[in-house]
Amino acid sequence: MLAYTLRRLLLIIPTLFGILIINFLIIQAAPGGPVEQAIAKLEGFDGATRRIGGGEGAELSVGGSHYRGAQGLDPALIAEIERQYGFDKPAPERLWIMLKHYARFDFGESFFRNASVTQLILEKMPVSITLGLWSTLIMYLVSIPLGIAKATRHGSHFDVWTSSAIIVGYAVPAFLFAILLIVLFAGGSYFDWFPLRGLTSNNFSELSLPGKVLDYFWHLALPVTALVIGNFATMTLLTKNSFLDEIGKQYVITAKAKGLSPRRVLYGHVFRNAMLLVVAGFPSAFIGIFFTGSLLVEVIFSLDGLGLMSFEAAINRDYPVVFGTLFIFTLLGLLVKLIGDLTYTLVDPRIDFDSRQH
């Protein structure tokens, strides 16, 4: 197991930097980078006086680069903007500098937020972790009992009706449920029971401890509900199919033949084996909600977490934040995948990944 873990850890390095390189190359082809945005802001603030000497649609070439909308701007000013954002160097050199810094976990400074990327990530991470953790825990509390009930009542009316709800949950993404919940319960068209934005109220510091707890969960109710509804279907079906697979095995038939009660057979013999995939999948389920499912939900509910920050960074072409969060997300995703594999061995010691290598 130690050799397998070391091999997986070593494979993380080329995988991580390979993903960074591919995304860097894609970014180079994307229009509207930070230099163009800075020029557009200058033109927007002083467009009437800066368009001398350039007609509509004119381009200014500085250092071999062409920028639309840079009519009449001083070439020295554009060169300074390029230097400020690091675009005064060719792309291969910028890539090499980035990889060297990222190898030391130095993600640089945000272009527009006047703070280091590491500081921004540490500030926003608690919100995303809170959202992902509560959503994952509640999803498991819903999915596991529901999956077991569906497995023990397979083919019944209960199984059919709950399958309809699962199909809806599987087909409709979490952000659509978030919009629906806002329309229904956050002052959209019907009720105004829950807050529309933020994780706490403006007077949070003035509240008592019970008041702070209630205010916190009051703000979490809709986003967590949206994430749970949008993600519980897969886990429920996984639980059901795991239990159905175990219920049909010979050792279960033998236990029933010995006169054991159905409840004792289910929870004394089937439960541990059937829960192998479900328990081992917890890290992956958490990281899936943490990094992907909560992004648009954070945007919709204005929750100041990593998802909202990443979205705003991509819109504003804040490349240090984009690549810094990509690096962190990818690294954690790869580590969680390894943790998920190792969890299998903790749940069932009979699994040996080393033997599969031979």
PDB file of C-alpha atoms in Angstrom, residues 20-277:
ATOM      1  CA  LEU A  20      -1.874  23.988 -15.985  1.00  0.00           C
ATOM      2  CA  ILE A  21      -0.014  23.981 -19.313  1.00  0.00           C
ATOM      3  CA  ILE A  22      -3.116  23.006 -21.304  1.00  0.00           C
ATOM      4  CA  ASN A  23      -5.185  25.749 -19.661  1.00  0.00           C
ATOM      5  CA  PHE A  24      -2.388  28.285 -20.179  1.00  0.00           C
ATOM      6  CA  LEU A  25      -2.389  27.521 -23.901  1.00  0.00           C
ATOM      7  CA  ILE A  26      -6.183  27.875 -24.036  1.00  0.00           C
ATOM      8  CA  ILE A  27      -6.011  31.217 -22.226  1.00  0.00           C
ATOM      9  CA  GLN A  28      -3.568  32.567 -24.826  1.00  0.00           C
ATOM     10  CA  ALA A  29      -6.224  32.133 -27.518  1.00  0.00           C
ATOM     11  CA  ALA A  30      -8.983  33.784 -25.470  1.00  0.00           C
ATOM     12  CA  PRO A  31      -9.716  37.411 -26.436  1.00  0.00           C
ATOM     13  CA  GLY A  32     -10.103  40.257 -23.977  1.00  0.00           C
ATOM     14  CA  GLY A  33      -7.152  39.741 -21.645  1.00  0.00           C
ATOM     15  CA  PRO A  34      -6.197  42.076 -18.762  1.00  0.00           C
ATOM     16  CA  VAL A  35      -4.236  44.422 -21.046  1.00  0.00           C
ATOM     17  CA  GLU A  36      -7.207  44.846 -23.367  1.00  0.00           C
ATOM     18  CA  GLN A  37      -9.499  45.406 -20.376  1.00  0.00           C
ATOM     19  CA  ALA A  38      -7.170  48.049 -18.929  1.00  0.00           C
ATOM     20  CA  ILE A  39      -7.091  49.824 -22.305  1.00  0.00           C
ATOM     21  CA  ALA A  40     -10.886  49.638 -22.558  1.00  0.00           C
ATOM     22  CA  LYS A  41     -11.212  51.252 -19.128  1.00  0.00           C
ATOM     23  CA  LEU A  42      -8.850  54.052 -20.130  1.00  0.00           C
ATOM     24  CA  GLU A  43     -10.773  54.618 -23.338  1.00  0.00           C
ATOM     25  CA  GLY A  44     -14.063  54.554 -21.487  1.00  0.00           C
ATOM     26  CA  PHE A  45     -12.929  57.111 -18.931  1.00  0.00           C
ATOM     27  CA  ASP A  46     -11.284  59.443 -21.447  1.00  0.00           C
ATOM     28  CA  GLY A  47     -12.378  58.254 -24.843  1.00  0.00           C
ATOM     29  CA  ALA A  48     -13.035  61.695 -26.348  1.00  0.00           C
ATOM     30  CA  THR A  49      -9.531  63.014 -25.840  1.00  0.00           C
ATOM     31  CA  ARG A  50      -7.619  59.793 -26.517  1.00  0.00           C
ATOM     32  CA  ARG A  51      -8.939  59.063 -29.985  1.00  0.00           C
ATOM     33  CA  ILE A  52      -6.789  61.720 -31.669  1.00  0.00           C
ATOM     34  CA  GLY A  53      -4.842  60.292 -34.556  1.00  0.00           C
ATOM     35  CA  GLY A  54      -6.868  57.097 -34.802  1.00  0.00           C
ATOM     36  CA  GLY A  55     -10.128  56.370 -36.589  1.00  0.00           C
ATOM     37  CA  GLU A  56     -12.810  53.947 -35.516  1.00  0.00           C
ATOM     38  CA  GLY A  57     -11.543  50.391 -35.354  1.00  0.00           C
ATOM     39  CA  ALA A  58      -7.895  51.484 -35.431  1.00  0.00           C
ATOM     40  CA  GLU A  59      -5.316  49.284 -33.735  1.00  0.00           C
ATOM     41  CA  LEU A  60      -2.116  50.206 -31.947  1.00  0.00           C
ATOM     42  CA  SER A  61       0.884  47.901 -32.166  1.00  0.00           C
ATOM     43  CA  VAL A  62       3.269  47.777 -29.234  1.00  0.00           C
ATOM     44  CA  GLY A  63       5.937  45.122 -28.953  1.00  0.00           C
ATOM     45  CA  GLY A  64       4.337  43.098 -31.734  1.00  0.00           C
ATOM     46  CA  SER A  65       0.931  43.009 -30.005  1.00  0.00           C
ATOM     47  CA  HIS A  66      -2.251  44.533 -31.412  1.00  0.00           C
ATOM     48  CA  TYR A  67      -4.963  45.961 -29.214  1.00  0.00           C
ATOM     49  CA  ARG A  68      -8.317  47.020 -30.563  1.00  0.00           C
ATOM     50  CA  GLY A  69      -9.640  50.221 -29.079  1.00  0.00           C
ATOM     51  CA  ALA A  70      -6.190  51.619 -28.238  1.00  0.00           C
ATOM     52  CA  GLN A  71      -6.621  54.588 -30.551  1.00  0.00           C
ATOM     53  CA  GLY A  72      -4.375  57.484 -29.629  1.00  0.00           C
ATOM     54  CA  LEU A  73      -2.946  55.952 -26.447  1.00  0.00           C
ATOM     55  CA  ASP A  74       0.713  56.615 -25.773  1.00  0.00           C
ATOM     56  CA  PRO A  75       2.748  53.516 -26.769  1.00  0.00           C
ATOM     57  CA  ALA A  76       4.819  53.973 -23.595  1.00  0.00           C
ATOM     58  CA  LEU A  77       1.621  53.748 -21.512  1.00  0.00           C
ATOM     59  CA  ILE A  78       0.584  50.499 -23.187  1.00  0.00           C
ATOM     60  CA  ALA A  79       4.088  49.119 -22.720  1.00  0.00           C
ATOM     61  CA  GLU A  80       3.809  49.968 -19.012  1.00  0.00           C
ATOM     62  CA  ILE A  81       0.416  48.202 -18.820  1.00  0.00           C
ATOM     63  CA  GLU A  82       1.955  45.126 -20.476  1.00  0.00           C
ATOM     64  CA  ARG A  83       4.832  45.174 -17.988  1.00  0.00           C
ATOM     65  CA  GLN A  84       2.434  45.571 -15.050  1.00  0.00           C
ATOM     66  CA  TYR A  85       0.507  42.437 -16.039  1.00  0.00           C
ATOM     67  CA  GLY A  86       3.590  40.502 -17.129  1.00  0.00           C
ATOM     68  CA  PHE A  87       2.703  40.535 -20.822  1.00  0.00           C
ATOM     69  CA  ASP A  88       5.974  42.207 -21.814  1.00  0.00           C
ATOM     70  CA  LYS A  89       7.490  38.713 -22.007  1.00  0.00           C
ATOM     71  CA  PRO A  90       6.766  36.025 -24.618  1.00  0.00           C
ATOM     72  CA  ALA A  91       4.263  33.301 -23.711  1.00  0.00           C
ATOM     73  CA  PRO A  92       6.829  30.473 -23.204  1.00  0.00           C
ATOM     74  CA  GLU A  93       8.783  32.610 -20.745  1.00  0.00           C
ATOM     75  CA  ARG A  94       5.598  33.567 -18.866  1.00  0.00           C
ATOM     76  CA  LEU A  95       4.635  29.890 -18.652  1.00  0.00           C
ATOM     77  CA  TRP A  96       8.056  28.898 -17.308  1.00  0.00           C
ATOM     78  CA  ILE A  97       7.979  31.659 -14.675  1.00  0.00           C
ATOM     79  CA  MET A  98       4.480  30.616 -13.603  1.00  0.00           C
ATOM     80  CA  LEU A  99       5.429  26.939 -13.267  1.00  0.00           C
ATOM     81  CA  LYS A 100       8.526  27.809 -11.206  1.00  0.00           C
ATOM     82  CA  HIS A 101       6.492  29.956  -8.841  1.00  0.00           C
ATOM     83  CA  TYR A 102       3.664  27.430  -8.547  1.00  0.00           C
ATOM     84  CA  ALA A 103       6.159  24.686  -7.695  1.00  0.00           C
ATOM     85  CA  ARG A 104       6.896  26.792  -4.579  1.00  0.00           C
ATOM     86  CA  PHE A 105       3.159  27.436  -4.012  1.00  0.00           C
ATOM     87  CA  ASP A 106       3.681  31.103  -4.859  1.00  0.00           C
ATOM     88  CA  PHE A 107       0.578  32.169  -6.805  1.00  0.00           C
ATOM     89  CA  GLY A 108       1.430  35.854  -7.077  1.00  0.00           C
ATOM     90  CA  GLU A 109      -0.812  38.880  -6.673  1.00  0.00           C
ATOM     91  CA  SER A 110      -4.319  39.419  -8.003  1.00  0.00           C
ATOM     92  CA  PHE A 111      -4.490  41.893 -10.887  1.00  0.00           C
ATOM     93  CA  PHE A 112      -7.514  43.729  -9.538  1.00  0.00           C
ATOM     94  CA  ARG A 113      -8.040  42.862  -5.843  1.00  0.00           C
ATOM     95  CA  ASN A 114      -4.845  44.294  -4.297  1.00  0.00           C
ATOM     96  CA  ALA A 115      -4.108  41.083  -2.398  1.00  0.00           C
ATOM     97  CA  SER A 116      -2.154  37.882  -2.856  1.00  0.00           C
ATOM     98  CA  VAL A 117      -3.941  34.913  -4.423  1.00  0.00           C
ATOM     99  CA  THR A 118      -3.107  32.775  -1.387  1.00  0.00           C
ATOM    100  CA  GLN A 119      -4.690  35.339   0.931  1.00  0.00           C
ATOM    101  CA  LEU A 120      -7.821  35.512  -1.228  1.00  0.00           C
ATOM    102  CA  ILE A 121      -8.166  31.716  -1.311  1.00  0.00           C
ATOM    103  CA  LEU A 122      -7.790  31.452   2.472  1.00  0.00           C
ATOM    104  CA  GLU A 123     -10.390  34.212   2.958  1.00  0.00           C
ATOM    105  CA  LYS A 124     -12.989  32.637   0.640  1.00  0.00           C
ATOM    106  CA  MET A 125     -12.416  28.957   1.429  1.00  0.00           C
ATOM    107  CA  PRO A 126     -14.404  28.815   4.726  1.00  0.00           C
ATOM    108  CA  VAL A 127     -17.608  29.822   2.925  1.00  0.00           C
ATOM    109  CA  SER A 128     -17.203  27.129   0.263  1.00  0.00           C
ATOM    110  CA  ILE A 129     -16.163  24.481   2.791  1.00  0.00           C
ATOM    111  CA  THR A 130     -19.199  25.314   4.938  1.00  0.00           C
ATOM    112  CA  LEU A 131     -21.552  25.056   1.980  1.00  0.00           C
ATOM    113  CA  GLY A 132     -19.973  21.844   0.684  1.00  0.00           C
ATOM    114  CA  LEU A 133     -19.740  20.143   4.078  1.00  0.00           C
ATOM    115  CA  TRP A 134     -23.341  20.765   5.154  1.00  0.00           C
ATOM    116  CA  SER A 135     -24.650  19.847   1.703  1.00  0.00           C
ATOM    117  CA  THR A 136     -22.677  16.581   1.645  1.00  0.00           C
ATOM    118  CA  LEU A 137     -23.687  15.579   5.176  1.00  0.00           C
ATOM    119  CA  ILE A 138     -27.386  16.252   4.568  1.00  0.00           C
ATOM    120  CA  MET A 139     -27.194  14.525   1.181  1.00  0.00           C
ATOM    121  CA  TYR A 140     -25.835  11.382   2.863  1.00  0.00           C
ATOM    122  CA  LEU A 141     -28.459  11.577   5.610  1.00  0.00           C
ATOM    123  CA  VAL A 142     -31.158  11.659   2.916  1.00  0.00           C
ATOM    124  CA  SER A 143     -29.654   9.351   0.299  1.00  0.00           C
ATOM    125  CA  ILE A 144     -28.565   6.406   2.460  1.00  0.00           C
ATOM    126  CA  PRO A 145     -31.914   5.759   4.229  1.00  0.00           C
ATOM    127  CA  LEU A 146     -33.803   6.404   0.987  1.00  0.00           C
ATOM    128  CA  GLY A 147     -31.518   4.068  -0.982  1.00  0.00           C
ATOM    129  CA  ILE A 148     -31.887   1.307   1.638  1.00  0.00           C
ATOM    130  CA  ALA A 149     -35.679   1.733   1.688  1.00  0.00           C
ATOM    131  CA  LYS A 150     -35.806   1.524  -2.124  1.00  0.00           C
ATOM    132  CA  ALA A 151     -33.626  -1.605  -2.133  1.00  0.00           C
ATOM    133  CA  THR A 152     -35.761  -3.414   0.457  1.00  0.00           C
ATOM    134  CA  ARG A 153     -38.964  -2.373  -1.356  1.00  0.00           C
ATOM    135  CA  HIS A 154     -37.671  -2.878  -4.879  1.00  0.00           C
ATOM    136  CA  GLY A 155     -40.506  -2.824  -7.416  1.00  0.00           C
ATOM    137  CA  SER A 156     -43.104  -1.496  -4.951  1.00  0.00           C
ATOM    138  CA  HIS A 157     -45.189   1.665  -5.361  1.00  0.00           C
ATOM    139  CA  PHE A 158     -42.796   3.416  -2.964  1.00  0.00           C
ATOM    140  CA  ASP A 159     -39.852   2.513  -5.206  1.00  0.00           C
ATOM    141  CA  VAL A 160     -41.646   3.758  -8.336  1.00  0.00           C
ATOM    142  CA  TRP A 161     -42.774   7.077  -6.862  1.00  0.00           C
ATOM    143  CA  THR A 162     -39.426   7.879  -5.276  1.00  0.00           C
ATOM    144  CA  SER A 163     -37.725   7.005  -8.562  1.00  0.00           C
ATOM    145  CA  SER A 164     -39.762   9.779 -10.201  1.00  0.00           C
ATOM    146  CA  ALA A 165     -38.388  12.290  -7.689  1.00  0.00           C
ATOM    147  CA  ILE A 166     -34.872  10.952  -8.262  1.00  0.00           C
ATOM    148  CA  ILE A 167     -35.200  11.367 -12.033  1.00  0.00           C
ATOM    149  CA  VAL A 168     -36.198  15.007 -11.524  1.00  0.00           C
ATOM    150  CA  GLY A 169     -33.291  15.543  -9.128  1.00  0.00           C
ATOM    151  CA  TYR A 170     -30.874  13.930 -11.557  1.00  0.00           C
ATOM    152  CA  ALA A 171     -32.125  15.828 -14.611  1.00  0.00           C
ATOM    153  CA  VAL A 172     -32.376  19.339 -13.136  1.00  0.00           C
ATOM    154  CA  PRO A 173     -29.064  20.965 -12.062  1.00  0.00           C
ATOM    155  CA  ALA A 174     -28.652  22.550  -8.644  1.00  0.00           C
ATOM    156  CA  PHE A 175     -28.527  26.120  -9.943  1.00  0.00           C
ATOM    157  CA  LEU A 176     -32.012  25.770 -11.503  1.00  0.00           C
ATOM    158  CA  PHE A 177     -33.358  24.542  -8.186  1.00  0.00           C
ATOM    159  CA  ALA A 178     -31.654  27.561  -6.600  1.00  0.00           C
ATOM    160  CA  ILE A 179     -33.507  29.927  -8.949  1.00  0.00           C
ATOM    161  CA  LEU A 180     -36.789  28.108  -8.242  1.00  0.00           C
ATOM    162  CA  LEU A 181     -36.257  28.397  -4.482  1.00  0.00           C
ATOM    163  CA  ILE A 182     -35.569  32.121  -4.820  1.00  0.00           C
ATOM    164  CA  VAL A 183     -38.764  32.593  -6.818  1.00  0.00           C
ATOM    165  CA  LEU A 184     -40.800  30.623  -4.274  1.00  0.00           C
ATOM    166  CA  PHE A 185     -39.289  31.510  -0.912  1.00  0.00           C
ATOM    167  CA  ALA A 186     -36.892  34.486  -1.183  1.00  0.00           C
ATOM    168  CA  GLY A 187     -39.196  37.279  -2.297  1.00  0.00           C
ATOM    169  CA  GLY A 188     -39.292  36.304  -5.958  1.00  0.00           C
ATOM    170  CA  SER A 189     -43.016  35.940  -6.631  1.00  0.00           C
ATOM    171  CA  TYR A 190     -44.600  34.181  -3.659  1.00  0.00           C
ATOM    172  CA  PHE A 191     -43.075  34.143  -0.176  1.00  0.00           C
ATOM    173  CA  ASP A 192     -40.320  36.215   1.409  1.00  0.00           C
ATOM    174  CA  TRP A 193     -39.203  33.802   4.107  1.00  0.00           C
ATOM    175  CA  PHE A 194     -35.461  33.531   3.490  1.00  0.00           C
ATOM    176  CA  PRO A 195     -32.660  36.007   2.698  1.00  0.00           C
ATOM    177  CA  LEU A 196     -31.587  36.376  -0.894  1.00  0.00           C
ATOM    178  CA  ARG A 197     -27.864  36.911  -0.430  1.00  0.00           C
ATOM    179  CA  GLY A 198     -24.962  36.497   1.961  1.00  0.00           C
ATOM    180  CA  LEU A 199     -24.102  34.000   4.693  1.00  0.00           C
ATOM    181  CA  THR A 200     -25.024  36.243   7.632  1.00  0.00           C
ATOM    182  CA  SER A 201     -27.140  39.324   8.317  1.00  0.00           C
ATOM    183  CA  ASN A 202     -25.713  42.843   8.593  1.00  0.00           C
ATOM    184  CA  ASN A 203     -26.309  42.885  12.361  1.00  0.00           C
ATOM    185  CA  PHE A 204     -24.740  39.453  12.899  1.00  0.00           C
ATOM    186  CA  SER A 205     -22.129  40.741  15.378  1.00  0.00           C
ATOM    187  CA  GLU A 206     -24.870  42.225  17.568  1.00  0.00           C
ATOM    188  CA  LEU A 207     -26.804  38.959  17.915  1.00  0.00           C
ATOM    189  CA  SER A 208     -26.599  36.549  20.847  1.00  0.00           C
ATOM    190  CA  LEU A 209     -24.975  33.132  20.337  1.00  0.00           C
ATOM    191  CA  PRO A 210     -28.318  31.341  19.693  1.00  0.00           C
ATOM    192  CA  GLY A 211     -29.294  34.216  17.410  1.00  0.00           C
ATOM    193  CA  LYS A 212     -26.061  33.883  15.442  1.00  0.00           C
ATOM    194  CA  VAL A 213     -26.601  30.134  15.010  1.00  0.00           C
ATOM    195  CA  LEU A 214     -30.186  30.654  13.816  1.00  0.00           C
ATOM    196  CA  ASP A 215     -29.150  33.478  11.493  1.00  0.00           C
ATOM    197  CA  TYR A 216     -26.361  31.334  10.021  1.00  0.00           C
ATOM    198  CA  PHE A 217     -28.666  28.394   9.243  1.00  0.00           C
ATOM    199  CA  TRP A 218     -31.390  30.766   8.029  1.00  0.00           C
ATOM    200  CA  HIS A 219     -29.014  32.034   5.352  1.00  0.00           C
ATOM    201  CA  LEU A 220     -27.755  28.515   4.546  1.00  0.00           C
ATOM    202  CA  ALA A 221     -31.210  26.968   4.148  1.00  0.00           C
ATOM    203  CA  LEU A 222     -31.884  27.741   0.482  1.00  0.00           C
ATOM    204  CA  PRO A 223     -28.385  27.211  -1.003  1.00  0.00           C
ATOM    205  CA  VAL A 224     -27.902  23.944   0.904  1.00  0.00           C
ATOM    206  CA  THR A 225     -31.383  22.756  -0.110  1.00  0.00           C
ATOM    207  CA  ALA A 226     -30.615  23.528  -3.756  1.00  0.00           C
ATOM    208  CA  LEU A 227     -27.349  21.571  -3.611  1.00  0.00           C
ATOM    209  CA  VAL A 228     -28.922  18.595  -1.820  1.00  0.00           C
ATOM    210  CA  ILE A 229     -31.848  18.373  -4.268  1.00  0.00           C
ATOM    211  CA  GLY A 230     -29.504  18.721  -7.221  1.00  0.00           C
ATOM    212  CA  ASN A 231     -27.047  16.034  -6.053  1.00  0.00           C
ATOM    213  CA  PHE A 232     -28.862  13.413  -3.960  1.00  0.00           C
ATOM    214  CA  ALA A 233     -30.075  11.296  -6.902  1.00  0.00           C
ATOM    215  CA  THR A 234     -26.722   9.701  -7.784  1.00  0.00           C
ATOM    216  CA  MET A 235     -25.935   8.782  -4.177  1.00  0.00           C
ATOM    217  CA  THR A 236     -29.422   7.327  -3.631  1.00  0.00           C
ATOM    218  CA  LEU A 237     -29.168   5.099  -6.706  1.00  0.00           C
ATOM    219  CA  LEU A 238     -25.640   4.044  -5.743  1.00  0.00           C
ATOM    220  CA  THR A 239     -26.876   3.025  -2.280  1.00  0.00           C
ATOM    221  CA  LYS A 240     -29.876   1.166  -3.678  1.00  0.00           C
ATOM    222  CA  ASN A 241     -27.866  -0.753  -6.287  1.00  0.00           C
ATOM    223  CA  SER A 242     -25.151  -1.622  -3.758  1.00  0.00           C
ATOM    224  CA  PHE A 243     -27.716  -3.126  -1.378  1.00  0.00           C
ATOM    225  CA  LEU A 244     -29.582  -4.929  -4.168  1.00  0.00           C
ATOM    226  CA  ASP A 245     -26.315  -6.476  -5.334  1.00  0.00           C
ATOM    227  CA  GLU A 246     -25.493  -7.726  -1.838  1.00  0.00           C
ATOM    228  CA  ILE A 247     -29.040  -8.903  -1.030  1.00  0.00           C
ATOM    229  CA  GLY A 248     -28.921 -11.382  -3.916  1.00  0.00           C
ATOM    230  CA  LYS A 249     -25.669 -13.051  -2.804  1.00  0.00           C
ATOM    231  CA  GLN A 250     -25.365 -16.532  -1.339  1.00  0.00           C
ATOM    232  CA  TYR A 251     -24.345 -15.516   2.182  1.00  0.00           C
ATOM    233  CA  VAL A 252     -27.593 -13.521   2.551  1.00  0.00           C
ATOM    234  CA  ILE A 253     -29.661 -16.505   1.423  1.00  0.00           C
ATOM    235  CA  THR A 254     -27.784 -18.680   3.930  1.00  0.00           C
ATOM    236  CA  ALA A 255     -28.378 -16.193   6.765  1.00  0.00           C
ATOM    237  CA  LYS A 256     -32.092 -16.125   5.993  1.00  0.00           C
ATOM    238  CA  ALA A 257     -32.178 -19.917   5.894  1.00  0.00           C
ATOM    239  CA  LYS A 258     -30.714 -19.985   9.420  1.00  0.00           C
ATOM    240  CA  GLY A 259     -33.784 -18.107  10.621  1.00  0.00           C
ATOM    241  CA  LEU A 260     -32.256 -14.660  11.145  1.00  0.00           C
ATOM    242  CA  SER A 261     -34.723 -11.782  11.027  1.00  0.00           C
ATOM    243  CA  PRO A 262     -34.712  -9.591   7.881  1.00  0.00           C
ATOM    244  CA  ARG A 263     -33.537  -6.600   9.935  1.00  0.00           C
ATOM    245  CA  ARG A 264     -30.590  -8.528  11.384  1.00  0.00           C
ATOM    246  CA  VAL A 265     -29.646  -9.855   7.947  1.00  0.00           C
ATOM    247  CA  LEU A 266     -29.822  -6.358   6.480  1.00  0.00           C
ATOM    248  CA  TYR A 267     -27.882  -4.486   9.150  1.00  0.00           C
ATOM    249  CA  GLY A 268     -25.759  -7.316  10.517  1.00  0.00           C
ATOM    250  CA  HIS A 269     -24.548  -8.823   7.240  1.00  0.00           C
ATOM    251  CA  VAL A 270     -25.482  -6.738   4.196  1.00  0.00           C
ATOM    252  CA  PHE A 271     -24.861  -3.249   5.537  1.00  0.00           C
ATOM    253  CA  ARG A 272     -21.066  -3.340   5.827  1.00  0.00           C
ATOM    254  CA  ASN A 273     -20.447  -4.806   2.390  1.00  0.00           C
ATOM    255  CA  ALA A 274     -23.063  -2.659   0.665  1.00  0.00           C
ATOM    256  CA  MET A 275     -21.797   0.554   2.256  1.00  0.00           C
ATOM    257  CA  LEU A 276     -18.278   0.058   0.901  1.00  0.00           C
ATOM    258  CA  LEU A 277     -18.819   2.128  -2.230  1.00  0.00           C
TER     259      LEU A 277
END
